[in-house]
Amino acid sequence: QVPNIIKALHKQLKEKSIKSRQGCFSLLTELASVLPGCLADHIPALIPGIVFSLADKSSSSNMRIDTLSFLHVLLCNHQPEVFHPHVKTLLPSIVTCIGDPFYKITSEALLVTQQLVKVIRPLDKPYTFDAKPYVKDLFPGTLKRLKAADIDQEVKERAISCMGQIIYNLGDHLSTDLQPTLKILLERLKNEITRLTTVKALTLIASSPLKIDLRPILGEGLPILASFLRKNQRALKLSTLNALDILVKNYSDSLKPAMIEAVLTELPVLITENDMHVSQVTIMFLTTLAKVYPSCLSKISGSVLAEIFQLVHSPLLQGGALNAIIDFFQALVLTKTAAMGYPELVKQLTAPVYSSGSAGASLTLHKQAYHSVAKCVAALSSACPKEAPATVNQFVQDVKSSKSSPAVQVLAFLFLAEVGRTTNLSAQRELRTVILEAFASPSEEVKSAASYALGNVSVGNLKEYLPFMLKEIGSQPKRQYLLLHSLKEVISSSPADSLTPYVEDIWALLFKHCECTEEGTRNVVAECLGKLTLVNPAELLPRLRKQLSAGSPHARSTVVTAIKFTITDQPQPIDALLKGCIG
């Protein structure tokens, strides 16, 4: 239908009536948003209408604003090459709008220009279009708005963003204009009203593949950025951390140690459980520093590490922030600095667990903290393969020892689970026996951790552990619930192709237990069934469905619950098949 619509609108776009033209652009804007790329073949038909509405003396300011906002949507939703033949026609009227006395028109025109810059020189793919002739049109108009002090706030911000984009895409064509323009951006960085937008523009420029020369403004700019980390504006802190991260990655040879140290002193305060996202971005920046300037870190390692250890032991740590800490520890231990070596880091991470006192004490930290510590120690082991076997031995001994507190045993099992998932631990001959003995522990936490460990150690060594686990589930009614939890870990964490040889055995075993009188056991069986179905949905989903006609209500309810676990957050091959079964 698109060609017919365009045909009908083509004439209307040149009408005298402003209402008709505004209606046309409103319809076209919706079309371009809803079906990105649908107007690609019709650009030649639309350009005259766009230029007419921008240049026509009788057009109202709203008419121009609507035309510019449609042009922005059009540029955003189509491939750059479709506009290349028309840049020459479009550009003069856009540049005129940048100079318009009405601030709303200027503001929209700057937004369009920012997008147009990406179109005339896309840096992410090969292009044949020569952008150089157009720089002399784009740059002066934007520069004039960037220099003006008395303009509207929105125009100020958009002029900064637009200039950032021009330097990012066309910086190598600006020759002698580049440095004076960067100096103006430095001035905008010092102004409270424009600083956030300028930080974002500088981040963009610093990430440009054209390697823009920022040295003249770094000496003055870096201390200003460091001071922003002290401000109470959260968005400014986050944007500044991103800017510093890019600068350290791309301009390390231009930064002096003294500049870096000014930034470092501001970082420890930003790591706190009160704001996990700021902590995460700070730690990601520290990871960059550990890779690029390992020597600088030793100056603040004490204060930063104290905060990070507190975060690891916090019940709130998870997801992105935890992954950032894991990356940081791996980068840190590879800097080979004595104070931050493997033994020292492991000791500090595990200290609160080992100092928890006698064997009768319950867990001293929150349950989540044990998982965090285990993940961090396992990450350190994988970064230092020479040290890993000794640490694994140490934790196996901790589990065996009758002197170990439940807290130490829980940590040891969680660590063995993390390592065992990716490494074959068959060298630890007594591990299986040790885990099964822990199933009889008086502490519920230890039992649960042992069950988690058995499942994950099996993932790293299916051939040896999985047949054994299936046999135990069949023959040990007392341990059955914990063993089924272990099986759930195996099914959740193993790649589908390595599970395939065992699917039939697991399937048969689960259906043997789906009529169990214990509801808790039935729920674990259901979760196992649901997750196992994801391994080969085309074959297993119909078989699961067939069981709905089984005699016992328990078995039917288990199957219905299993379906719940086939529905996941991420798209899966099973989704199309589920449509036919549900509802």
Coordinates of C-alpha atoms in Angstrom, one line a residue:
Q1 CA 0.0 0.0 0.0
V2 CA 3.0 2.3 0.5
P3 CA 3.4 3.2 -3.2
N4 CA -0.3 4.2 -3.4
I5 CA -0.1 6.3 -0.3
I6 CA 3.0 8.2 -1.6
K7 CA 1.3 8.7 -5.0
A8 CA -1.7 10.3 -3.3
L9 CA 0.5 12.5 -1.0
H10 CA 3.0 13.6 -3.6
K11 CA 0.7 16.3 -5.0
Q12 CA -0.6 17.3 -1.6
L13 CA 3.0 18.1 -0.4
K14 CA 3.2 21.0 -2.9
E15 CA -0.3 22.4 -1.9
K16 CA -0.7 25.9 -0.7
S17 CA -2.8 24.7 2.3
I18 CA -0.6 24.3 5.3
K19 CA -3.1 22.0 7.0
S20 CA -2.9 19.5 4.2
R21 CA 0.9 19.5 4.2
Q22 CA 1.0 19.1 8.0
G23 CA -1.4 16.1 7.7
C24 CA 0.8 14.6 5.0
F25 CA 3.9 14.8 7.2
S26 CA 2.1 13.5 10.2
L27 CA 1.0 10.4 8.2
L28 CA 4.5 10.0 6.7
T29 CA 6.1 10.3 10.1
E30 CA 3.9 7.5 11.4
L31 CA 4.7 5.3 8.4
A32 CA 8.5 5.8 8.7
S33 CA 8.3 4.9 12.5
V34 CA 6.1 1.9 12.1
L35 CA 7.8 0.4 9.0
P36 CA 11.5 1.5 9.1
G37 CA 12.9 1.5 5.6
C38 CA 9.5 1.4 3.8
L39 CA 10.0 4.8 2.2
A40 CA 13.5 4.0 0.8
D41 CA 12.3 3.7 -2.8
H42 CA 10.2 6.9 -2.6
I43 CA 12.8 9.4 -1.3
P44 CA 13.1 11.1 -4.7
A45 CA 9.3 11.7 -4.6
L46 CA 9.4 13.2 -1.1
I47 CA 12.5 15.4 -1.3
P48 CA 10.9 18.2 -3.4
G49 CA 8.0 18.5 -0.9
I50 CA 10.3 18.6 2.1
V51 CA 12.5 21.3 0.5
F52 CA 9.3 23.3 -0.5
S53 CA 7.9 23.3 3.0
L54 CA 11.3 24.4 4.5
A55 CA 12.0 27.1 1.9
D56 CA 8.5 28.4 1.2
K57 CA 8.2 32.0 2.6
S58 CA 4.5 31.5 3.4
S59 CA 5.2 28.4 5.6
S60 CA 4.3 28.9 9.2
S61 CA 6.9 28.1 11.9
N62 CA 4.9 25.0 12.9
M63 CA 4.9 23.9 9.3
R64 CA 8.7 24.0 9.3
I65 CA 9.0 22.3 12.7
D66 CA 6.7 19.4 11.5
T67 CA 8.7 19.1 8.3
L68 CA 12.0 19.0 10.2
S69 CA 10.7 16.5 12.7
F70 CA 9.5 14.2 9.8
L71 CA 12.9 14.5 8.2
H72 CA 14.6 13.5 11.4
V73 CA 12.5 10.4 11.7
L74 CA 13.1 9.6 8.0
L75 CA 16.9 9.9 8.4
C76 CA 16.9 7.7 11.5
N77 CA 14.8 4.9 10.0
H78 CA 16.5 4.5 6.6
Q79 CA 19.9 3.4 5.2
P80 CA 22.3 6.3 4.6
E81 CA 22.9 5.4 0.9
V82 CA 19.3 6.3 -0.1
F83 CA 19.8 9.9 0.9
H84 CA 23.3 10.4 -0.8
P85 CA 21.9 11.6 -4.2
H86 CA 19.8 14.2 -2.4
V87 CA 22.2 15.8 0.1
K88 CA 23.0 18.6 -2.2
T89 CA 19.3 19.5 -2.6
L90 CA 18.4 19.2 1.1
L91 CA 21.4 20.8 2.9
P92 CA 20.9 24.5 2.0
S93 CA 17.4 24.6 3.4
I94 CA 18.4 22.8 6.6
V95 CA 21.4 25.2 7.1
T96 CA 19.0 28.1 6.7
C97 CA 16.8 26.7 9.4
I98 CA 19.8 26.4 11.8
G99 CA 20.1 30.2 11.4
D100 CA 16.4 30.8 11.9
P101 CA 15.6 33.4 14.6
F102 CA 12.9 31.2 16.2
Y103 CA 14.6 28.9 18.7
K104 CA 12.3 25.9 18.1
I105 CA 13.1 25.8 14.4
T106 CA 16.8 26.1 15.2
S107 CA 16.6 23.3 17.7
E108 CA 14.8 20.9 15.3
A109 CA 17.3 21.8 12.5
L110 CA 20.3 21.0 14.8
L111 CA 18.7 17.6 15.5
V112 CA 18.3 16.9 11.8
T113 CA 21.9 18.1 11.1
Q114 CA 23.2 15.7 13.7
Q115 CA 21.5 12.8 12.0
L116 CA 22.5 14.0 8.5
V117 CA 26.2 14.0 9.5
K118 CA 25.9 10.3 10.3
V119 CA 24.2 9.8 6.9
I120 CA 26.8 11.6 4.7
R121 CA 29.7 9.8 6.3
P122 CA 28.7 6.5 8.0
L123 CA 31.8 5.3 9.8
D124 CA 30.5 1.8 10.5
K125 CA 30.5 0.6 6.9
P126 CA 32.3 1.2 3.6
Y127 CA 30.9 4.1 1.6
T128 CA 31.7 5.9 -1.7
F129 CA 30.0 9.2 -1.0
D130 CA 32.3 12.1 -0.7
A131 CA 31.3 14.2 2.3
K132 CA 34.1 16.8 2.1
P133 CA 32.3 19.4 0.0
Y134 CA 29.4 19.6 2.5
V135 CA 31.6 20.3 5.6
K136 CA 31.8 24.0 4.7
D137 CA 28.0 24.2 4.8
L138 CA 27.4 22.2 7.9
F139 CA 30.1 23.4 10.1
P140 CA 29.9 27.3 10.2
G141 CA 26.1 27.3 10.9
T142 CA 26.5 24.9 13.9
L143 CA 29.6 26.7 15.1
K144 CA 27.7 30.0 15.2
R145 CA 25.1 28.4 17.4
L146 CA 27.7 26.8 19.6
K147 CA 29.5 30.1 20.2
A148 CA 26.3 32.1 21.0
A149 CA 25.9 32.7 24.7
D150 CA 22.4 34.2 24.8
I151 CA 20.4 31.4 23.2
D152 CA 17.7 29.1 24.5
Q153 CA 18.9 26.1 26.7
E154 CA 17.6 23.5 24.4
V155 CA 19.5 25.1 21.4
K156 CA 22.7 25.3 23.5
E157 CA 22.5 21.6 24.3
R158 CA 21.6 20.5 20.7
A159 CA 24.4 22.7 19.3
I160 CA 26.9 20.9 21.6
S161 CA 25.6 17.4 20.6
C162 CA 25.5 18.3 16.9
M163 CA 29.1 19.6 17.0
G164 CA 30.2 16.5 18.9
Q165 CA 28.7 14.4 16.0
I166 CA 30.4 16.6 13.4
I167 CA 33.8 16.1 15.0
Y168 CA 33.1 12.4 15.5
N169 CA 32.2 11.8 11.8
L170 CA 34.1 14.6 10.0
G171 CA 36.9 15.7 12.4
D172 CA 39.6 14.9 9.9
H173 CA 38.0 17.4 7.4
L174 CA 38.0 20.3 9.9
S175 CA 41.8 21.0 9.7
T176 CA 42.5 24.3 11.5
D177 CA 39.0 24.7 12.8
L178 CA 39.2 21.6 15.0
Q179 CA 41.3 22.9 18.0
P180 CA 39.4 26.2 18.4
T181 CA 36.1 24.2 18.4
L182 CA 37.4 21.8 21.1
K183 CA 38.4 24.8 23.2
I184 CA 34.8 26.1 23.0
L185 CA 33.6 22.6 24.2
L186 CA 36.1 22.9 27.1
E187 CA 34.4 26.2 28.0
R188 CA 31.0 24.6 27.9
L189 CA 32.4 21.9 30.2
K190 CA 33.0 24.5 32.9
N191 CA 29.4 25.8 32.7
E192 CA 27.0 24.1 35.1
I193 CA 24.1 24.4 32.7
T194 CA 25.9 22.8 29.7
R195 CA 28.3 20.4 31.4
L196 CA 26.3 17.2 31.2
T197 CA 25.7 17.5 27.5
T198 CA 29.3 18.4 26.9
V199 CA 30.5 15.3 28.8
K200 CA 28.4 13.2 26.5
A201 CA 29.7 15.0 23.4
L202 CA 33.3 14.5 24.5
T203 CA 32.6 10.8 25.1
L204 CA 31.4 10.5 21.6
I205 CA 34.4 12.4 20.1
A206 CA 36.9 10.3 22.2
S207 CA 35.4 7.1 20.8
S208 CA 35.7 8.2 17.2
P209 CA 37.6 5.8 14.9
L210 CA 39.2 8.9 13.3
K211 CA 41.4 9.3 16.5
I212 CA 40.6 13.0 17.0
D213 CA 43.6 14.8 18.6
L214 CA 42.3 15.8 22.1
R215 CA 45.7 16.4 23.7
P216 CA 45.3 20.2 23.8
I217 CA 42.3 20.0 26.0
L218 CA 43.1 16.9 28.2
G219 CA 45.4 18.8 30.6
E220 CA 42.7 21.2 31.6
G221 CA 39.7 18.9 30.9
L222 CA 40.6 15.8 33.0
P223 CA 40.7 17.6 36.4
I224 CA 37.3 19.2 35.6
L225 CA 35.9 15.7 34.8
A226 CA 37.5 14.4 38.1
S227 CA 35.7 17.2 40.0
F228 CA 32.3 16.1 38.5
L229 CA 32.6 12.7 40.3
R230 CA 32.2 14.7 43.6
K231 CA 28.9 16.4 42.4
N232 CA 25.6 15.3 43.7
Q233 CA 24.1 14.8 40.2
R234 CA 23.8 11.1 39.5
A235 CA 23.5 11.4 35.7
L236 CA 26.6 13.6 35.6
K237 CA 28.6 11.0 37.6
L238 CA 27.6 8.2 35.3
S239 CA 28.3 10.1 32.1
T240 CA 31.7 11.3 33.5
L241 CA 32.7 7.7 34.4
N242 CA 31.9 6.6 30.8
A243 CA 33.9 9.6 29.4
L244 CA 36.9 8.8 31.6
D245 CA 36.8 5.1 30.6
I246 CA 36.9 5.9 26.9
L247 CA 39.7 8.5 27.4
V248 CA 41.8 6.0 29.3
K249 CA 41.2 3.3 26.6
N250 CA 41.9 5.5 23.6
Y251 CA 44.3 8.2 24.8
S252 CA 46.5 6.4 27.4
D253 CA 49.7 7.7 25.8
S254 CA 48.5 11.3 26.2
L255 CA 47.5 11.1 29.9
K256 CA 50.2 11.8 32.6
P257 CA 50.2 9.7 35.8
A258 CA 49.4 12.9 37.8
M259 CA 46.2 13.4 35.7
I260 CA 45.1 9.8 36.5
E261 CA 45.9 10.2 40.2
A262 CA 43.5 13.2 40.4
V263 CA 40.8 10.9 39.1
L264 CA 41.7 7.9 41.2
T265 CA 41.2 9.7 44.6
E266 CA 37.6 10.4 43.7
L267 CA 36.7 6.7 43.1
P268 CA 36.5 4.9 46.4
V269 CA 33.6 7.0 47.6
L270 CA 31.5 6.0 44.6
I271 CA 31.6 2.3 45.5
T272 CA 28.7 1.7 47.8
E273 CA 25.7 -0.6 48.1
N274 CA 23.5 2.5 48.2
D275 CA 23.8 2.9 44.5
M276 CA 24.7 -0.4 42.7
H277 CA 24.7 1.1 39.2
V278 CA 27.2 3.9 40.0
S279 CA 29.3 1.2 41.8
Q280 CA 29.2 -1.0 38.7
V281 CA 30.3 1.7 36.3
T282 CA 33.0 2.8 38.7
I283 CA 34.4 -0.8 39.0
M284 CA 34.3 -1.2 35.2
F285 CA 36.4 2.0 34.9
L286 CA 38.8 0.6 37.5
T287 CA 39.1 -2.6 35.4
T288 CA 40.1 -0.5 32.5
L289 CA 42.7 1.3 34.7
A290 CA 44.1 -2.0 35.9
K291 CA 44.7 -3.1 32.3
V292 CA 46.1 0.2 31.0
Y293 CA 47.8 1.7 34.1
P294 CA 48.5 -1.2 36.5
S295 CA 51.1 0.8 38.4
C296 CA 48.7 3.7 39.3
L297 CA 46.3 1.3 41.0
S298 CA 48.7 0.4 43.8
K299 CA 48.3 3.9 45.2
I300 CA 44.6 3.4 46.0
S301 CA 44.2 -0.3 46.1
G302 CA 43.7 -0.3 49.8
S303 CA 40.8 2.1 49.9
V304 CA 39.2 0.8 46.7
L305 CA 39.5 -2.9 47.7
A306 CA 38.1 -2.2 51.2
E307 CA 34.9 -0.9 49.5
I308 CA 34.7 -3.6 46.9
F309 CA 35.1 -6.4 49.6
Q310 CA 32.2 -4.7 51.5
L311 CA 30.2 -4.9 48.3
V312 CA 31.0 -8.6 47.8
H313 CA 29.8 -9.3 51.3
S314 CA 26.6 -7.3 50.8
P315 CA 23.2 -9.1 50.4
L316 CA 22.3 -6.7 47.6
L317 CA 25.1 -7.6 45.1
Q318 CA 24.0 -9.4 42.0
G319 CA 23.9 -9.3 38.2
G320 CA 25.8 -6.6 36.4
A321 CA 27.6 -5.2 39.5
L322 CA 28.8 -8.7 40.5
N323 CA 30.1 -9.4 37.0
A324 CA 31.9 -6.1 37.0
I325 CA 33.7 -7.1 40.3
I326 CA 34.6 -10.5 38.9
D327 CA 36.2 -8.8 35.8
F328 CA 38.0 -6.3 38.1
F329 CA 39.5 -9.1 40.2
Q330 CA 40.7 -11.0 37.2
A331 CA 42.3 -7.9 35.8
L332 CA 43.8 -6.9 39.1
V333 CA 45.4 -10.3 39.8
L334 CA 47.1 -10.2 36.4
T335 CA 48.8 -6.9 37.2
K336 CA 51.2 -9.0 39.3
T337 CA 51.4 -6.4 42.2
A338 CA 52.5 -8.0 45.4
A339 CA 49.8 -6.3 47.6
M340 CA 47.1 -7.5 45.3
G341 CA 48.3 -11.0 44.5
Y342 CA 46.2 -14.2 44.4
P343 CA 46.7 -15.4 48.0
E344 CA 46.1 -11.9 49.4
L345 CA 42.8 -11.4 47.5
V346 CA 41.5 -14.9 48.3
K347 CA 42.3 -14.3 52.0
Q348 CA 40.5 -11.0 52.1
L349 CA 37.5 -12.3 50.2
T350 CA 37.0 -15.4 52.5
A351 CA 38.1 -13.7 55.8
P352 CA 34.5 -13.0 57.1
V353 CA 33.5 -16.6 56.5
Y354 CA 36.6 -18.2 58.2
S355 CA 36.4 -15.8 61.2
S356 CA 32.8 -16.9 61.8
G357 CA 33.7 -19.0 64.9
S358 CA 32.8 -22.5 66.1
A359 CA 31.2 -25.4 64.2
G360 CA 27.8 -24.7 65.7
A361 CA 27.4 -21.2 64.4
S362 CA 24.9 -20.5 61.7
L363 CA 25.7 -18.5 58.6
T364 CA 27.3 -15.2 59.5
L365 CA 26.8 -13.4 56.1
H366 CA 23.7 -13.2 54.0
K367 CA 23.1 -16.2 51.7
Q368 CA 23.7 -14.1 48.6
A369 CA 27.2 -13.1 49.9
Y370 CA 28.4 -16.7 49.9
H371 CA 27.5 -17.0 46.2
S372 CA 29.3 -13.7 45.5
V373 CA 32.4 -14.7 47.3
A374 CA 32.5 -18.2 45.7
K375 CA 32.1 -16.6 42.2
C376 CA 34.9 -14.1 42.9
V377 CA 37.3 -16.8 44.2
A378 CA 36.5 -19.1 41.3
A379 CA 37.2 -16.2 38.9
L380 CA 40.6 -15.6 40.5
S381 CA 41.4 -19.4 40.2
S382 CA 40.5 -19.4 36.5
A383 CA 42.8 -16.3 36.0
C384 CA 45.6 -18.0 37.8
P385 CA 45.5 -21.7 36.7
K386 CA 48.7 -22.5 38.6
E387 CA 47.1 -21.6 41.9
A388 CA 43.8 -23.2 41.3
P389 CA 44.5 -26.9 42.2
A390 CA 45.8 -25.9 45.7
T391 CA 42.6 -23.8 46.3
V392 CA 40.4 -26.7 45.2
N393 CA 42.2 -29.0 47.6
Q394 CA 42.0 -26.6 50.4
F395 CA 38.2 -26.3 50.0
V396 CA 37.8 -30.1 49.7
Q397 CA 39.7 -30.4 53.0
D398 CA 37.4 -27.7 54.6
V399 CA 34.4 -29.8 53.6
K400 CA 35.8 -33.0 55.1
S401 CA 37.0 -31.5 58.3
S402 CA 34.7 -31.9 61.3
K403 CA 36.1 -28.6 62.7
S404 CA 34.7 -26.5 59.8
S405 CA 31.7 -24.3 60.6
P406 CA 28.6 -24.6 58.4
A407 CA 29.5 -21.2 56.9
V408 CA 32.9 -22.5 55.7
Q409 CA 31.3 -25.7 54.3
V410 CA 28.7 -23.7 52.4
L411 CA 31.3 -21.5 50.9
A412 CA 33.5 -24.5 50.0
F413 CA 30.6 -26.2 48.2
L414 CA 29.6 -23.1 46.3
F415 CA 33.2 -22.6 45.2
L416 CA 33.5 -26.2 44.1
A417 CA 30.2 -25.7 42.2
E418 CA 31.5 -22.6 40.3
V419 CA 34.8 -24.3 39.4
G420 CA 33.3 -27.7 38.6
R421 CA 30.8 -26.2 36.1
T422 CA 33.7 -25.4 33.7
T423 CA 36.5 -27.7 34.8
N424 CA 36.6 -31.5 35.1
L425 CA 37.3 -32.2 38.8
S426 CA 37.8 -36.0 38.4
A427 CA 41.3 -35.6 39.9
Q428 CA 39.5 -35.1 43.2
R429 CA 38.8 -38.7 43.9
E430 CA 37.0 -38.3 47.2
L431 CA 34.8 -35.4 46.1
R432 CA 31.7 -37.4 45.3
T433 CA 31.8 -39.2 48.7
V434 CA 32.4 -35.9 50.5
I435 CA 29.3 -34.3 48.9
L436 CA 27.0 -37.2 49.6
E437 CA 28.1 -37.3 53.2
A438 CA 27.2 -33.6 53.5
F439 CA 23.6 -34.6 52.5
A440 CA 23.3 -35.9 56.0
S441 CA 24.5 -32.6 57.6
P442 CA 22.3 -31.2 60.4
S443 CA 22.5 -27.8 58.7
E444 CA 19.9 -27.1 55.9
E445 CA 22.2 -24.6 54.3
V446 CA 25.0 -27.1 54.0
K447 CA 22.7 -29.7 52.5
S448 CA 21.4 -27.2 49.9
A449 CA 25.0 -26.1 49.0
A450 CA 26.1 -29.7 48.7
S451 CA 23.2 -30.5 46.4
Y452 CA 24.1 -27.4 44.3
A453 CA 27.7 -28.5 44.2
L454 CA 26.9 -32.0 43.0
G455 CA 24.8 -30.7 40.2
N456 CA 27.4 -28.2 39.0
V457 CA 30.4 -30.6 39.4
S458 CA 28.4 -33.1 37.2
V459 CA 28.1 -30.5 34.5
G460 CA 31.9 -30.4 34.1
N461 CA 32.0 -34.2 34.0
L462 CA 28.7 -35.7 32.8
K463 CA 30.1 -39.1 31.8
E464 CA 31.2 -39.9 35.3
Y465 CA 28.6 -38.2 37.4
L466 CA 25.2 -38.2 35.7
P467 CA 24.7 -42.0 35.5
F468 CA 25.7 -42.2 39.1
M469 CA 23.3 -39.5 40.1
L470 CA 20.4 -41.1 38.3
K471 CA 21.1 -44.4 40.0
E472 CA 21.2 -42.7 43.4
I473 CA 17.8 -40.9 42.8
G474 CA 16.3 -44.3 42.1
S475 CA 17.8 -46.1 45.1
Q476 CA 18.0 -43.4 47.9
P477 CA 14.5 -42.2 48.9
K478 CA 15.9 -40.2 51.8
R479 CA 18.3 -38.2 49.6
Q480 CA 15.9 -38.0 46.7
Y481 CA 14.8 -34.4 47.2
L482 CA 18.4 -33.1 47.3
L483 CA 19.5 -35.3 44.4
L484 CA 16.6 -34.0 42.3
H485 CA 17.8 -30.5 43.0
S486 CA 21.3 -31.5 41.8
L487 CA 19.7 -33.0 38.6
K488 CA 17.9 -29.6 38.1
E489 CA 21.3 -27.9 38.1
V490 CA 22.7 -30.4 35.6
I491 CA 19.7 -29.8 33.2
S492 CA 19.8 -26.0 33.6
S493 CA 23.6 -25.5 33.1
S494 CA 24.6 -28.2 30.6
P495 CA 24.7 -27.4 26.9
A496 CA 21.8 -29.2 25.0
D497 CA 24.1 -31.4 22.8
S498 CA 26.0 -32.9 25.8
L499 CA 22.7 -33.8 27.5
T500 CA 21.2 -35.5 24.5
P501 CA 22.6 -39.1 25.1
Y502 CA 21.0 -39.0 28.6
V503 CA 17.6 -37.5 27.8
E504 CA 15.7 -40.9 27.7
D505 CA 17.1 -42.1 31.0
I506 CA 16.3 -38.8 32.7
W507 CA 12.9 -38.6 31.2
A508 CA 12.0 -42.1 32.3
L509 CA 13.3 -41.4 35.9
L510 CA 11.3 -38.2 36.2
F511 CA 8.1 -39.8 35.2
K512 CA 8.6 -42.5 37.8
H513 CA 8.6 -39.7 40.4
C514 CA 6.0 -37.4 39.1
E515 CA 3.2 -39.0 41.2
C516 CA 5.2 -38.6 44.5
T517 CA 3.0 -37.6 47.5
E518 CA 5.4 -34.9 48.6
E519 CA 4.5 -31.6 46.8
G520 CA 8.0 -30.2 47.2
T521 CA 9.5 -33.2 45.3
R522 CA 6.8 -33.0 42.6
N523 CA 7.7 -29.3 42.0
V524 CA 11.4 -30.1 41.5
V525 CA 10.4 -33.0 39.1
A526 CA 8.2 -30.5 37.2
E527 CA 11.0 -28.0 36.9
C528 CA 13.4 -30.7 35.7
L529 CA 10.8 -31.9 33.1
G530 CA 10.1 -28.4 31.8
K531 CA 13.8 -27.6 31.4
L532 CA 14.6 -31.0 29.9
T533 CA 11.9 -30.4 27.3
L534 CA 13.9 -27.3 26.1
V535 CA 16.7 -29.7 25.1
N536 CA 14.6 -31.1 22.2
P537 CA 11.2 -29.4 22.1
A538 CA 10.0 -30.9 18.8
E539 CA 10.1 -34.4 20.2
L540 CA 9.6 -33.9 23.9
L541 CA 6.8 -31.4 24.0
P542 CA 4.2 -33.7 22.4
R543 CA 5.3 -36.5 24.8
L544 CA 4.8 -34.1 27.7
R545 CA 1.4 -33.2 26.4
K546 CA 0.4 -36.8 26.0
Q547 CA 0.9 -37.3 29.8
L548 CA -1.9 -34.9 30.5
S549 CA -4.3 -37.8 29.9
A550 CA -2.5 -39.8 32.7
G551 CA -4.7 -41.3 35.4
S552 CA -3.4 -39.7 38.6
P553 CA -4.2 -36.0 39.3
H554 CA -0.7 -35.7 40.8
A555 CA 1.0 -36.7 37.5
R556 CA -1.3 -34.2 35.6
S557 CA -0.5 -31.3 37.9
T558 CA 3.2 -32.1 37.6
V559 CA 3.0 -31.8 33.8
V560 CA 1.0 -28.6 33.9
T561 CA 3.7 -27.1 36.3
A562 CA 6.4 -28.4 34.0
I563 CA 5.0 -26.3 31.1
K564 CA 5.6 -23.2 33.3
F565 CA 9.3 -23.9 33.2
T566 CA 9.4 -24.2 29.4
I567 CA 8.5 -20.4 29.2
T568 CA 11.7 -18.4 29.5
D569 CA 12.8 -14.7 29.4
Q570 CA 14.8 -15.1 26.2
P571 CA 13.3 -16.3 22.8
Q572 CA 13.7 -20.1 22.4
P573 CA 12.9 -22.6 19.6
I574 CA 10.1 -24.0 21.7
D575 CA 8.1 -20.7 21.6
A576 CA 6.5 -21.5 18.2
L577 CA 5.5 -25.0 19.4
L578 CA 4.0 -23.7 22.7
K579 CA 1.6 -21.5 20.8
G580 CA -0.2 -24.6 19.6
C581 CA -0.4 -26.1 23.2
I582 CA -1.4 -23.1 25.4
G583 CA -4.9 -21.8 25.3

